[in-house]
PDB file of C-alpha atoms in Angstrom:
ATOM      1  CA  GLY Q   1      28.798-104.267 -70.509  1.00  0.00           C
ATOM      2  CA  GLU Q   2      29.320-101.176 -72.557  1.00  0.00           C
ATOM      3  CA  HIS Q   3      28.670-101.236 -76.288  1.00  0.00           C
ATOM      4  CA  GLU Q   4      29.089 -98.513 -78.919  1.00  0.00           C
ATOM      5  CA  LEU Q   5      27.650 -98.233 -82.408  1.00  0.00           C
ATOM      6  CA  ASN Q   6      29.041 -95.231 -84.279  1.00  0.00           C
ATOM      7  CA  LEU Q   7      26.993 -94.431 -87.368  1.00  0.00           C
ATOM      8  CA  CYS Q   8      29.426 -91.631 -88.282  1.00  0.00           C
ATOM      9  CA  GLU Q   9      32.261 -94.058 -89.069  1.00  0.00           C
ATOM     10  CA  GLU Q  10      32.795 -96.079 -92.224  1.00  0.00           C
ATOM     11  CA  PRO Q  11      31.269 -98.146 -93.661  1.00  0.00           C
ATOM     12  CA  LEU Q  12      27.984 -96.810 -92.205  1.00  0.00           C
ATOM     13  CA  GLN Q  13      28.753 -93.103 -92.704  1.00  0.00           C
ATOM     14  CA  SER Q  14      28.661 -93.264 -96.506  1.00  0.00           C
ATOM     15  CA  ALA Q  15      26.105 -96.075 -96.763  1.00  0.00           C
ATOM     16  CA  GLY Q  16      23.069 -93.783 -96.870  1.00  0.00           C
ATOM     17  CA  VAL Q  17      20.780 -96.655 -95.876  1.00  0.00           C
ATOM     18  CA  PHE Q  18      21.642 -99.585 -93.634  1.00  0.00           C
ATOM     19  CA  ALA Q  19      19.831-102.471 -91.998  1.00  0.00           C
ATOM     20  CA  ILE Q  20      20.094-103.932 -88.518  1.00  0.00           C
ATOM     21  CA  VAL Q  21      20.128-107.676 -89.144  1.00  0.00           C
ATOM     22  CA  GLY Q  22      21.110-110.816 -87.267  1.00  0.00           C
ATOM     23  CA  ASN Q  23      19.955-114.123 -85.878  1.00  0.00           C
ATOM     24  CA  THR Q  24      17.191-114.416 -83.313  1.00  0.00           C
ATOM     25  CA  GLY Q  25      18.594-113.276 -79.992  1.00  0.00           C
ATOM     26  CA  ALA Q  26      21.484-111.319 -81.524  1.00  0.00           C
ATOM     27  CA  GLY Q  27      20.369-108.058 -79.879  1.00  0.00           C
ATOM     28  CA  LYS Q  28      18.653-106.114 -82.679  1.00  0.00           C
ATOM     29  CA  THR Q  29      15.627-105.164 -80.589  1.00  0.00           C
ATOM     30  CA  THR Q  30      17.817-104.516 -77.552  1.00  0.00           C
ATOM     31  CA  LEU Q  31      19.761-101.951 -79.584  1.00  0.00           C
ATOM     32  CA  LEU Q  32      16.531-100.168 -80.539  1.00  0.00           C
ATOM     33  CA  ASP Q  33      15.320-100.418 -76.919  1.00  0.00           C
ATOM     34  CA  ALA Q  34      18.487 -98.651 -75.724  1.00  0.00           C
ATOM     35  CA  ILE Q  35      18.034 -95.839 -78.246  1.00  0.00           C
ATOM     36  CA  THR Q  36      14.376 -95.256 -77.363  1.00  0.00           C
ATOM     37  CA  LEU Q  37      15.123 -95.574 -73.641  1.00  0.00           C
ATOM     38  CA  ALA Q  38      17.794 -92.871 -73.826  1.00  0.00           C
ATOM     39  CA  LEU Q  39      15.607 -90.562 -75.929  1.00  0.00           C
ATOM     40  CA  TYR Q  40      12.196 -91.080 -74.301  1.00  0.00           C
ATOM     41  CA  GLY Q  41      12.796 -92.718 -70.910  1.00  0.00           C
ATOM     42  CA  LYS Q  42      10.733 -95.802 -71.792  1.00  0.00           C
ATOM     43  CA  MET Q  43      10.686 -98.725 -74.198  1.00  0.00           C
ATOM     44  CA  ALA Q  44       7.683 -99.562 -76.347  1.00  0.00           C
ATOM     45  CA  ARG Q  45       7.805-103.318 -75.763  1.00  0.00           C
ATOM     46  CA  TYR Q  46       7.770-102.957 -71.948  1.00  0.00           C
ATOM     47  CA  ARG Q  47       4.509-101.628 -70.572  1.00  0.00           C
ATOM     48  CA  GLY Q  48       3.850-100.297 -67.108  1.00  0.00           C
ATOM     49  CA  SER Q  49       6.503-100.433 -64.414  1.00  0.00           C
ATOM     50  CA  VAL Q  50       8.673-103.173 -65.896  1.00  0.00           C
ATOM     51  CA  SER Q  51      12.334-102.253 -65.450  1.00  0.00           C
ATOM     52  CA  PRO Q  52      14.891-103.081 -68.165  1.00  0.00           C
ATOM     53  CA  MET Q  53      17.404-103.896 -65.419  1.00  0.00           C
ATOM     54  CA  ASN Q  54      18.512-107.512 -64.962  1.00  0.00           C
ATOM     55  CA  ARG Q  55      17.985-108.984 -61.504  1.00  0.00           C
ATOM     56  CA  GLY Q  56      21.721-109.367 -60.903  1.00  0.00           C
ATOM     57  CA  SER Q  57      22.600-105.809 -61.956  1.00  0.00           C
ATOM     58  CA  ALA Q  58      23.195-102.905 -59.599  1.00  0.00           C
ATOM     59  CA  ASP Q  59      22.630-100.295 -62.296  1.00  0.00           C
ATOM     60  CA  CYS Q  60      21.913 -99.796 -65.986  1.00  0.00           C
ATOM     61  CA  SER Q  61      22.041 -96.920 -68.445  1.00  0.00           C
ATOM     62  CA  ALA Q  62      21.522 -95.925 -72.069  1.00  0.00           C
ATOM     63  CA  GLU Q  63      23.078 -93.003 -73.916  1.00  0.00           C
ATOM     64  CA  VAL Q  64      22.582 -91.723 -77.458  1.00  0.00           C
ATOM     65  CA  GLU Q  65      24.552 -88.914 -79.055  1.00  0.00           C
ATOM     66  CA  PHE Q  66      23.058 -87.436 -82.208  1.00  0.00           C
ATOM     67  CA  GLU Q  67      23.503 -84.433 -84.475  1.00  0.00           C
ATOM     68  CA  THR Q  68      20.899 -82.148 -86.026  1.00  0.00           C
ATOM     69  CA  ARG Q  69      21.127 -78.781 -87.775  1.00  0.00           C
ATOM     70  CA  SER Q  70      20.902 -77.196 -84.308  1.00  0.00           C
ATOM     71  CA  GLY Q  71      23.956 -78.989 -82.944  1.00  0.00           C
ATOM     72  CA  ILE Q  72      25.178 -82.166 -81.277  1.00  0.00           C
ATOM     73  CA  PHE Q  73      23.053 -83.543 -78.431  1.00  0.00           C
ATOM     74  CA  ARG Q  74      23.352 -86.373 -75.914  1.00  0.00           C
ATOM     75  CA  ALA Q  75      20.331 -88.119 -74.380  1.00  0.00           C
ATOM     76  CA  THR Q  76      20.920 -90.295 -71.325  1.00  0.00           C
ATOM     77  CA  TRP Q  77      18.852 -92.479 -69.032  1.00  0.00           C
ATOM     78  CA  SER Q  78      19.967 -94.510 -66.021  1.00  0.00           C
ATOM     79  CA  GLN Q  79      18.671 -96.529 -63.091  1.00  0.00           C
ATOM     80  CA  LYS Q  80      20.312 -97.733 -59.885  1.00  0.00           C
ATOM     81  CA  LYS Q  81      18.979-100.281 -57.439  1.00  0.00           C
ATOM     82  CA  THR Q  82      18.438 -99.247 -53.873  1.00  0.00           C
ATOM     83  CA  LYS Q  83      17.959-101.760 -51.064  1.00  0.00           C
ATOM     84  CA  LYS Q  84      14.174-101.762 -51.469  1.00  0.00           C
ATOM     85  CA  SER Q  85      13.440-100.490 -54.977  1.00  0.00           C
ATOM     86  CA  VAL Q  86      14.753 -99.046 -58.206  1.00  0.00           C
ATOM     87  CA  LEU Q  87      15.760 -95.379 -58.317  1.00  0.00           C
ATOM     88  CA  CYS Q  88      15.342 -93.714 -61.714  1.00  0.00           C
ATOM     89  CA  LEU Q  89      17.941 -91.055 -62.554  1.00  0.00           C
ATOM     90  CA  CYS Q  90      16.287 -89.967 -65.795  1.00  0.00           C
TER      91      CYS Q  90
END
């Protein structure tokens, strides 16, 4: 499914510092994986040609929008399954 975490909305906007916490399996690392995947096209905990796509999925994607002094930017990454392999639309 689609999930959104907006750090520019309250209460996170004025927090200054925040923590990503939760029980084992809550999705903390998955959230960081999605951010690094969108920004860099790979995830640190998956080496080699391992795809982040679930076997039952036809496609997957990650998108991060961020702001710097130079402007607002959007980084995206996506993959779609073909009949024989995975096609990367990075």
